[in-house]
XYZ file of C-alpha atoms in Angstrom:
579
model
C 0.000 0.000 0.000
C 2.837 2.393 0.861
C 4.615 1.676 -2.440
C 1.453 2.395 -4.417
C 1.102 5.906 -3.011
C 4.318 7.324 -4.543
C 3.450 5.721 -7.877
C -0.009 7.253 -7.869
C 1.409 10.623 -6.856
C 3.929 10.425 -9.689
C 1.180 9.680 -12.217
C -0.847 12.647 -10.979
C 2.178 14.961 -11.299
C 2.944 13.702 -14.812
C -0.632 14.286 -15.880
C -0.607 17.774 -14.404
C 2.640 18.595 -16.186
C 1.179 17.449 -19.491
C -1.906 19.549 -18.969
C 0.136 22.590 -17.992
C 2.495 22.094 -20.939
C -0.383 21.831 -23.383
C -1.904 25.021 -22.007
C 1.353 27.057 -22.092
C 0.578 28.868 -25.381
C -2.861 29.921 -24.201
C -1.508 30.948 -20.798
C 1.364 32.855 -22.373
C -1.031 34.643 -24.701
C -3.256 35.573 -21.781
C -0.393 36.747 -19.570
C 1.580 38.671 -22.194
C -1.064 41.314 -22.731
C -1.812 44.803 -21.496
C 0.470 47.323 -19.844
C 1.833 48.092 -16.402
C 1.107 51.504 -14.917
C 4.381 52.846 -13.511
C 3.364 56.463 -12.976
C 4.141 56.364 -9.265
C 2.513 58.401 -6.511
C 2.831 61.894 -5.073
C 4.434 62.532 -1.681
C 3.811 65.875 0.040
C 6.489 67.900 1.860
C 5.895 71.169 3.744
C 8.157 73.921 5.050
C 6.491 77.205 6.017
C 4.556 78.645 3.046
C 6.189 76.225 0.577
C 4.576 72.904 -0.263
C 6.423 70.423 -2.489
C 4.630 67.440 -4.002
C 7.203 64.919 -5.246
C 6.338 61.969 -7.472
C 8.086 58.772 -6.405
C 8.197 55.267 -7.857
C 7.763 56.432 -11.460
C 9.114 54.737 -14.566
C 12.663 55.515 -15.608
C 13.868 55.149 -19.221
C 16.532 52.616 -20.229
C 19.023 55.396 -21.101
C 19.420 59.142 -21.021
C 17.648 60.904 -18.154
C 14.648 60.349 -15.907
C 12.521 63.515 -15.550
C 11.578 63.910 -11.870
C 8.306 65.756 -11.320
C 8.031 68.251 -8.458
C 4.979 70.487 -7.942
C 5.822 73.605 -5.905
C 3.115 75.773 -4.295
C 3.911 79.043 -2.563
C 1.131 80.231 -0.282
C 3.130 83.197 1.026
C 3.215 86.850 -0.112
C 6.878 86.799 -1.209
C 8.595 84.985 -4.097
C 10.853 82.102 -3.159
C 14.102 80.960 -4.733
C 13.958 77.162 -4.678
C 16.805 74.747 -5.398
C 15.988 71.151 -6.313
C 18.815 68.632 -6.107
C 19.007 64.868 -6.470
C 21.850 62.626 -5.378
C 21.922 58.896 -5.986
C 23.087 56.297 -3.539
C 23.774 52.574 -3.268
C 27.120 52.694 -5.043
C 26.113 55.113 -7.797
C 28.506 57.835 -6.713
C 28.061 61.271 -5.188
C 27.166 63.174 -8.364
C 24.370 65.739 -8.092
C 21.672 66.925 -10.505
C 20.132 70.272 -9.579
C 17.870 73.054 -10.770
C 17.132 76.508 -9.346
C 13.862 78.321 -10.032
C 11.642 81.019 -8.623
C 8.134 80.381 -7.280
C 6.081 83.551 -7.196
C 3.712 84.537 -4.397
C 0.460 82.562 -4.305
C 1.513 80.546 -7.350
C 1.998 76.940 -8.446
C 4.933 75.704 -10.547
C 5.500 72.258 -12.040
C 9.267 71.711 -12.151
C 11.144 68.925 -13.896
C 14.572 67.736 -12.830
C 16.221 65.274 -15.250
C 18.566 62.835 -13.516
C 20.774 60.176 -15.155
C 18.756 57.054 -15.946
C 21.483 54.894 -14.403
C 20.259 56.002 -10.961
C 17.738 53.632 -9.414
C 17.354 55.395 -6.069
C 18.399 58.531 -4.246
C 17.336 61.553 -2.227
C 15.556 64.595 -3.617
C 16.300 67.752 -1.637
C 14.220 70.947 -1.746
C 15.971 74.070 -0.412
C 14.471 77.551 -0.118
C 16.111 80.512 1.590
C 14.897 80.955 5.161
C 12.984 77.660 5.183
C 13.764 74.243 6.571
C 15.316 71.785 4.119
C 12.960 69.097 2.796
C 14.293 65.654 1.813
C 12.348 62.919 0.019
C 13.887 59.428 -0.501
C 12.999 58.100 -3.937
C 12.997 54.775 -5.756
C 12.568 54.609 -9.505
C 10.845 51.878 -11.508
C 13.002 50.112 -14.097
C 10.847 49.043 -17.035
C 13.772 47.884 -19.184
C 13.804 48.556 -22.907
C 9.986 48.659 -23.135
C 9.460 51.985 -21.311
C 6.750 54.262 -22.707
C 5.983 57.886 -21.795
C 2.332 58.817 -22.392
C 0.951 62.348 -22.593
C -2.655 61.956 -21.489
C -4.750 59.938 -19.078
C -4.949 56.182 -18.605
C -8.551 56.292 -19.836
C -7.543 57.908 -23.141
C -4.604 55.519 -23.509
C -6.745 52.420 -23.003
C -9.432 53.696 -25.350
C -6.906 54.588 -28.031
C -4.879 51.372 -27.903
C -7.536 48.862 -26.898
C -5.432 47.659 -23.943
C -6.089 47.217 -20.260
C -3.815 47.466 -17.261
C -2.481 44.079 -16.176
C -3.068 42.556 -12.778
C -0.315 41.765 -10.303
C -0.018 38.118 -11.327
C 0.232 38.936 -15.029
C 3.243 39.874 -17.145
C 2.772 43.122 -19.124
C 3.969 43.843 -22.622
C 5.476 47.165 -21.537
C 5.514 49.720 -18.726
C 3.865 53.148 -19.004
C 4.303 56.474 -17.280
C 1.458 58.998 -17.637
C 2.015 62.766 -17.706
C -0.565 65.530 -18.043
C -0.266 67.362 -21.350
C -0.246 70.868 -19.901
C 2.446 69.983 -17.332
C 4.693 67.969 -19.669
C 8.453 68.740 -19.748
C 9.751 71.390 -22.145
C 13.256 69.922 -22.602
C 14.489 67.364 -25.087
C 16.462 65.554 -22.372
C 13.225 64.502 -20.667
C 12.044 62.481 -23.696
C 15.093 61.214 -25.578
C 15.720 58.218 -23.295
C 12.254 56.620 -23.531
C 11.586 53.818 -25.997
C 8.464 55.570 -27.318
C 6.278 58.593 -26.563
C 2.501 58.384 -27.057
C 0.057 61.288 -27.333
C -3.057 59.509 -26.097
C -5.563 62.351 -25.847
C -6.570 65.281 -27.998
C -3.403 66.527 -29.679
C -4.790 70.072 -29.783
C -4.655 70.162 -25.967
C -0.874 69.794 -25.998
C 0.772 73.229 -25.507
C 2.705 74.649 -28.438
C 6.073 74.593 -26.635
C 5.550 70.939 -25.704
C 4.707 70.150 -29.345
C 7.968 71.781 -30.410
C 9.932 69.473 -28.093
C 7.985 66.388 -29.225
C 8.676 67.226 -32.868
C 12.367 67.618 -32.075
C 12.277 64.282 -30.229
C 10.884 62.504 -33.304
C 13.240 64.258 -35.739
C 16.287 63.367 -33.639
C 15.600 59.629 -33.472
C 12.569 59.123 -31.213
C 9.420 57.070 -31.795
C 6.261 59.179 -31.583
C 2.748 57.666 -31.724
C -0.481 59.660 -32.148
C -3.728 57.875 -31.294
C -5.800 60.789 -32.645
C -4.472 62.551 -35.707
C -5.240 66.294 -35.642
C -6.272 68.104 -38.801
C -3.216 70.333 -38.673
C -0.781 67.446 -38.234
C 1.383 68.707 -41.129
C 1.844 72.018 -39.329
C 2.774 70.297 -36.080
C 5.012 67.698 -37.783
C 6.306 69.450 -40.913
C 8.646 66.623 -41.992
C 5.810 64.084 -42.105
C 5.406 62.540 -45.592
C 2.003 62.514 -47.257
C -0.340 59.550 -46.881
C -2.730 58.224 -44.269
C -1.028 54.898 -43.564
C -0.841 53.908 -39.904
C 2.549 52.271 -40.406
C 5.542 54.040 -38.847
C 6.725 56.815 -41.145
C 10.366 57.793 -41.115
C 10.668 61.279 -39.675
C 14.196 62.652 -39.823
C 16.232 60.209 -37.767
C 13.126 58.845 -35.994
C 9.574 57.817 -36.840
C 5.993 59.008 -36.412
C 3.007 56.639 -36.293
C -0.635 57.628 -36.629
C -3.679 55.488 -35.943
C -7.349 56.110 -35.332
C -8.715 52.654 -34.496
C -7.835 51.047 -31.178
C -7.410 47.669 -32.872
C -4.517 49.084 -34.907
C -2.882 51.238 -32.230
C -2.116 48.455 -29.775
C -0.230 46.151 -32.183
C 1.471 49.193 -33.719
C 2.981 50.260 -30.394
C 3.914 46.676 -29.545
C 5.670 46.369 -32.889
C 7.607 49.592 -32.254
C 8.823 48.326 -28.893
C 9.836 44.938 -30.283
C 12.294 46.630 -32.665
C 14.386 48.462 -30.064
C 18.122 48.345 -30.579
C 19.410 51.248 -28.504
C 19.165 55.008 -28.520
C 19.667 57.489 -31.356
C 23.413 57.429 -30.710
C 25.386 54.857 -28.760
C 28.608 55.991 -27.077
C 30.671 53.167 -25.589
C 31.757 53.261 -21.973
C 34.409 51.439 -19.949
C 33.883 47.721 -19.349
C 32.375 46.398 -16.101
C 34.710 45.772 -13.222
C 34.819 42.065 -13.982
C 35.927 42.747 -17.593
C 38.841 45.098 -16.992
C 40.879 43.288 -19.623
C 38.805 44.873 -22.403
C 39.421 48.373 -23.688
C 35.690 49.273 -23.685
C 32.347 47.538 -23.257
C 31.847 44.615 -25.605
C 35.515 44.619 -26.530
C 35.150 47.803 -28.619
C 38.228 49.909 -29.261
C 38.535 53.616 -28.375
C 37.931 56.194 -31.102
C 40.911 58.208 -29.876
C 44.337 56.740 -30.520
C 46.216 58.652 -27.815
C 43.739 57.565 -25.136
C 45.885 54.494 -24.557
C 48.860 54.771 -22.229
C 52.255 54.338 -23.984
C 52.920 51.070 -22.163
C 55.805 50.050 -24.411
C 57.727 53.294 -23.954
C 57.056 53.370 -20.226
C 58.242 49.775 -19.860
C 61.422 50.657 -21.722
C 62.011 53.607 -19.391
C 61.327 51.458 -16.314
C 63.670 48.756 -17.637
C 66.411 51.357 -18.050
C 65.758 52.551 -14.490
C 66.029 48.962 -13.212
C 69.368 48.492 -14.955
C 70.648 51.771 -13.550
C 69.756 51.053 -9.917
C 70.469 47.283 -10.092
C 73.609 46.267 -12.005
C 74.564 49.920 -12.379
C 74.347 50.492 -8.625
C 76.429 47.400 -7.938
C 79.154 48.542 -10.328
C 79.108 52.022 -8.819
C 79.423 50.614 -5.303
C 82.505 48.571 -6.279
C 84.243 51.525 -7.925
C 83.238 54.512 -5.769
C 82.016 52.901 -2.573
C 78.601 52.472 -0.906
C 78.177 56.190 -0.214
C 77.992 56.943 -3.950
C 75.050 54.545 -4.278
C 73.122 56.503 -1.628
C 73.514 59.597 -3.803
C 73.065 57.975 -7.241
C 69.839 55.999 -6.608
C 67.703 59.038 -5.573
C 69.213 60.999 -8.450
C 68.293 58.310 -10.981
C 64.777 58.134 -9.500
C 64.413 61.905 -9.871
C 65.586 61.774 -13.498
C 63.111 58.949 -14.231
C 60.195 60.878 -12.724
C 61.162 63.996 -14.642
C 61.284 61.929 -17.843
C 57.753 60.614 -17.228
C 56.467 64.127 -16.503
C 58.235 65.528 -19.567
C 56.668 62.828 -21.717
C 53.182 63.712 -20.453
C 53.742 67.431 -21.003
C 55.445 67.264 -24.405
C 53.331 64.468 -25.947
C 49.920 64.658 -24.241
C 50.131 68.342 -23.327
C 47.507 70.238 -21.333
C 44.945 70.547 -24.140
C 41.799 68.464 -24.535
C 42.101 65.828 -27.253
C 38.946 64.843 -29.134
C 37.721 62.767 -32.052
C 34.307 63.877 -33.327
C 31.804 62.153 -35.629
C 28.273 63.236 -36.480
C 25.285 63.016 -38.818
C 23.405 66.231 -39.610
C 20.073 66.638 -41.357
C 19.605 70.195 -42.619
C 16.021 71.442 -42.599
C 16.404 74.476 -44.823
C 12.740 75.515 -44.765
C 12.886 75.970 -40.997
C 16.567 77.045 -40.847
C 17.657 74.361 -38.431
C 20.028 71.415 -38.182
C 19.155 68.081 -36.582
C 22.423 66.485 -35.456
C 23.403 63.203 -33.856
C 27.022 62.950 -32.782
C 29.454 60.907 -30.775
C 32.757 62.281 -29.516
C 35.727 60.707 -27.784
C 37.586 62.840 -25.229
C 40.885 62.663 -23.360
C 42.869 65.276 -21.435
C 45.479 65.616 -18.721
C 43.443 68.374 -17.047
C 39.635 68.556 -16.973
C 37.978 71.370 -18.964
C 35.692 74.037 -17.550
C 31.917 73.698 -17.314
C 30.123 72.679 -20.527
C 26.817 74.380 -21.347
C 24.153 73.174 -23.819
C 20.791 74.677 -24.864
C 17.478 73.067 -23.889
C 16.955 71.752 -27.451
C 19.985 69.479 -27.094
C 21.331 66.911 -24.680
C 24.367 64.826 -23.788
C 23.964 61.056 -23.639
C 26.341 59.036 -21.461
C 27.173 55.437 -22.408
C 24.612 52.739 -21.625
C 25.386 50.256 -18.892
C 27.317 52.621 -16.620
C 27.367 51.755 -12.936
C 27.508 55.342 -11.646
C 26.256 58.834 -12.462
C 28.516 60.418 -15.098
C 28.776 64.031 -13.908
C 27.308 66.899 -11.894
C 24.439 68.484 -13.858
C 22.758 71.881 -13.525
C 19.464 72.308 -15.430
C 18.714 75.901 -14.436
C 19.202 77.293 -17.957
C 19.539 74.419 -20.352
C 22.110 71.775 -19.396
C 25.387 72.702 -17.727
C 27.879 69.966 -16.846
C 29.747 71.506 -13.948
C 32.068 68.633 -12.971
C 32.764 65.180 -14.345
C 32.336 65.893 -18.042
C 35.924 64.762 -18.580
C 37.902 63.421 -15.606
C 41.670 63.936 -15.905
C 43.589 61.291 -17.863
C 40.405 59.297 -18.497
C 39.026 58.276 -21.874
C 35.340 59.098 -22.180
C 32.713 59.090 -24.896
C 29.608 61.282 -24.960
C 26.705 61.139 -27.382
C 24.991 64.346 -28.486
C 21.469 64.956 -29.754
C 20.677 68.480 -30.911
C 18.091 70.440 -32.887
C 19.606 73.892 -33.341
C 19.071 76.939 -35.570
C 21.359 76.911 -38.598
C 21.774 78.797 -41.876
C 24.105 76.163 -43.324
C 23.268 75.338 -46.945
C 24.620 74.336 -50.327
C 23.800 76.755 -53.164
C 23.628 75.735 -56.834
C 23.174 78.021 -59.823
C 23.211 77.544 -63.565
C 25.697 79.737 -65.472
C 25.207 79.288 -69.165
C 24.659 75.552 -68.903
C 27.475 75.015 -66.392
C 26.445 74.171 -62.845
C 28.211 76.127 -60.107
C 28.020 75.108 -56.454
C 28.827 77.318 -53.456
C 29.777 75.875 -50.066
C 27.869 77.736 -47.330
C 27.998 74.914 -44.768
C 30.308 76.767 -42.397
C 33.147 74.278 -42.827
C 35.249 72.766 -45.576
C 33.518 70.302 -47.896
C 35.736 67.273 -48.497
C 33.583 65.045 -50.702
C 29.964 64.392 -51.557
C 27.148 63.706 -53.972
C 24.373 65.821 -55.479
C 21.317 64.613 -57.382
C 19.903 66.895 -60.044
C 17.797 66.118 -63.070
C 17.614 62.453 -62.061
C 21.414 61.964 -62.216
C 24.164 62.046 -59.594
C 27.088 64.445 -59.567
C 30.275 64.161 -57.543
C 30.922 67.350 -55.604
C 34.421 68.854 -55.605
C 36.355 69.681 -52.444
C 35.536 73.255 -51.436
C 36.618 75.506 -48.600
C 33.924 77.312 -46.673
C 32.491 80.078 -48.859
C 34.260 78.864 -52.014
C 32.620 78.017 -55.340
C 33.336 75.264 -57.820
C 32.030 73.815 -61.059
C 30.328 70.455 -61.140
C 31.848 67.906 -63.465
C 29.960 65.449 -65.595
C 27.324 63.162 -64.070
C 28.355 59.857 -62.515
C 27.296 56.904 -64.698
C 24.277 55.155 -63.217
C 26.093 51.815 -63.031
C 28.854 53.421 -60.928
C 26.638 55.265 -58.444
C 27.322 53.847 -54.925
C 25.305 54.252 -51.766
C 26.491 57.787 -50.905
C 26.765 57.317 -47.148
C 28.621 54.014 -47.455
C 31.015 55.472 -50.011
C 31.780 58.542 -47.907
C 32.392 56.468 -44.764
C 33.990 53.406 -46.302
C 37.216 53.632 -44.269
C 35.798 54.276 -40.796
C 35.162 50.668 -39.690
C 32.452 48.852 -37.769
C 33.022 50.718 -34.506
C 31.502 53.929 -35.827
C 28.643 52.019 -37.444
C 27.593 50.574 -34.072
C 27.882 53.940 -32.337
C 26.273 56.228 -34.903
C 25.065 54.765 -38.210
C 23.021 51.812 -37.004
C 19.295 52.015 -37.875
C 19.702 55.319 -39.764
C 17.729 53.938 -42.723
C 16.371 57.163 -44.101
C 19.627 59.069 -43.729
C 21.428 56.385 -45.719
C 18.730 56.069 -48.390
C 19.039 57.288 -51.976
C 19.050 61.025 -52.572
C 15.840 62.723 -53.722
C 15.777 65.281 -56.507
C 17.832 68.265 -55.381
C 19.261 66.371 -52.436
C 22.887 66.244 -51.391
C 25.030 64.274 -48.979
C 28.523 65.548 -48.183
C 31.398 64.727 -45.865
C 33.041 67.535 -43.938
C 35.838 67.762 -41.410
C 36.314 69.973 -38.386
C 34.278 69.925 -35.195
C 30.782 69.435 -36.633
C 27.499 71.110 -35.696
C 26.869 69.757 -32.182
C 26.807 72.175 -29.207
C 30.152 70.994 -27.826
C 31.812 72.034 -31.103
C 32.499 75.399 -29.458
C 34.918 73.830 -26.963
C 38.594 74.439 -27.628
C 40.168 71.048 -28.333
C 43.100 69.444 -30.081
C 41.137 67.718 -32.834
C 42.622 64.333 -33.645
C 39.848 63.302 -36.060
C 36.656 64.868 -37.355
C 34.270 63.227 -39.821
C 30.739 64.522 -40.359
C 28.016 63.673 -42.866
C 25.589 66.463 -43.775
C 22.408 65.809 -45.752
C 19.891 68.297 -47.098
C 18.322 69.977 -50.119
C 20.287 72.414 -52.273
C 19.213 76.031 -52.593
C 18.704 77.114 -56.208
C 20.219 80.548 -56.720
C 18.467 82.888 -59.104
C 20.518 84.068 -62.109
């Protein structure tokens, strides 16, 4: 009887396993549905007339920056200068992100403080002159690669996408953070890290300045989804191609999707999130602590040649020092006595140290070394340049503070284990400390949408085509399409003119971007060119794609550096000059 019980129990377990295995597809289909609401909750802090409502537990993006939401209410008769600061903990370093703003009397202000997405937890501090400091511990929700920022309410989102919020025992398709349209951030840094941004409600309720940032987010590589297409969508998204298809449409470096039926919106967003392969630009950081043998993450090599220590030369110098104090010291002791060794060894050590210092000064110097690469899309009708760039930096001494406008941002490498730098968001982005630690190789990505008058001008002089370089830098090589044929552009200095030669035979026309970057290797492709389908596509009528040198069109191009390498691709439409 006892032996029969285990056998019977085994048969029951086998039958249950078969039933569960046969029902796995149905269970998986049931579980993998819906979304997880990771908006978080508001925590109230009070100090005198100032009340601060801080949202905690909200969704953070997989890269870039997490926008922290703080609602400040001043019930007093005097304006208050308020400083918001956030410092991570649990091994993420002591770097600080801060913002200073003024809250008028009897007024309410919604403030946003972007903090590096690498931070999972920390303390938010609210300081106002004459008032007690307020501190709120915070934990952020990591949704992984499928992190969606939604402008609108959960009701509008569910109605537009035909999805419901999952229960605790279910596994969601993605995580969502909801933000009210009128209070949404006005900075590109707050959006660029999220996998997708959805406008769930009435698009006409989104303020004009928020629309400007959302358009810049899509043009610079973001994924924007509209569940209700407004009638003036072409005015709000001027680069949008014609057609009413709900499929993702390439928009600059990013994409814009439109849908009106909930049955189409849900699968469309799910499809967007299933095709995530990183941000708009992918700088490479140092390897994890357990992979210190590699130069960079994934075994990638630095973009800057002098970022590597001259190990061979230093070893030769150390070997010479060893010979001098070893066999050389023994010979000196035999000839001149032990006292001479006591004088010679410190002297040789001093000479060796001076040689190492002289090498650092004469070879590395005190200047900042940089290698800069970028892609720029010129939007001539709106006089602006959309630029994605990656730069490698190295210096003996750190540079001063670096300041960027609100329509641009710096992206640190993915997978870092600490905050990259101290950040001040009072007026745009200012990196006050940590942008470039001394004698440390570092890569930064840049995303920028900036005003620009750069252009390429073409005019017809008696049947001969003349081209003028007004790009602001020297043109090294490029292609121009006119009259259905391709022309090879000559090398031109900034402001110079040249005559176009004959058209390139159709059989010899290469992919322009691949031809212009054929010698740069796979490392740059992974950092910058990956998934840039539209930028690398064939030129339209009147389009051009050129390669330039110099520092490029990103905001950090104004920094004084020793430029070791500079390669930039610029794409746009030529300007036809009147005769």
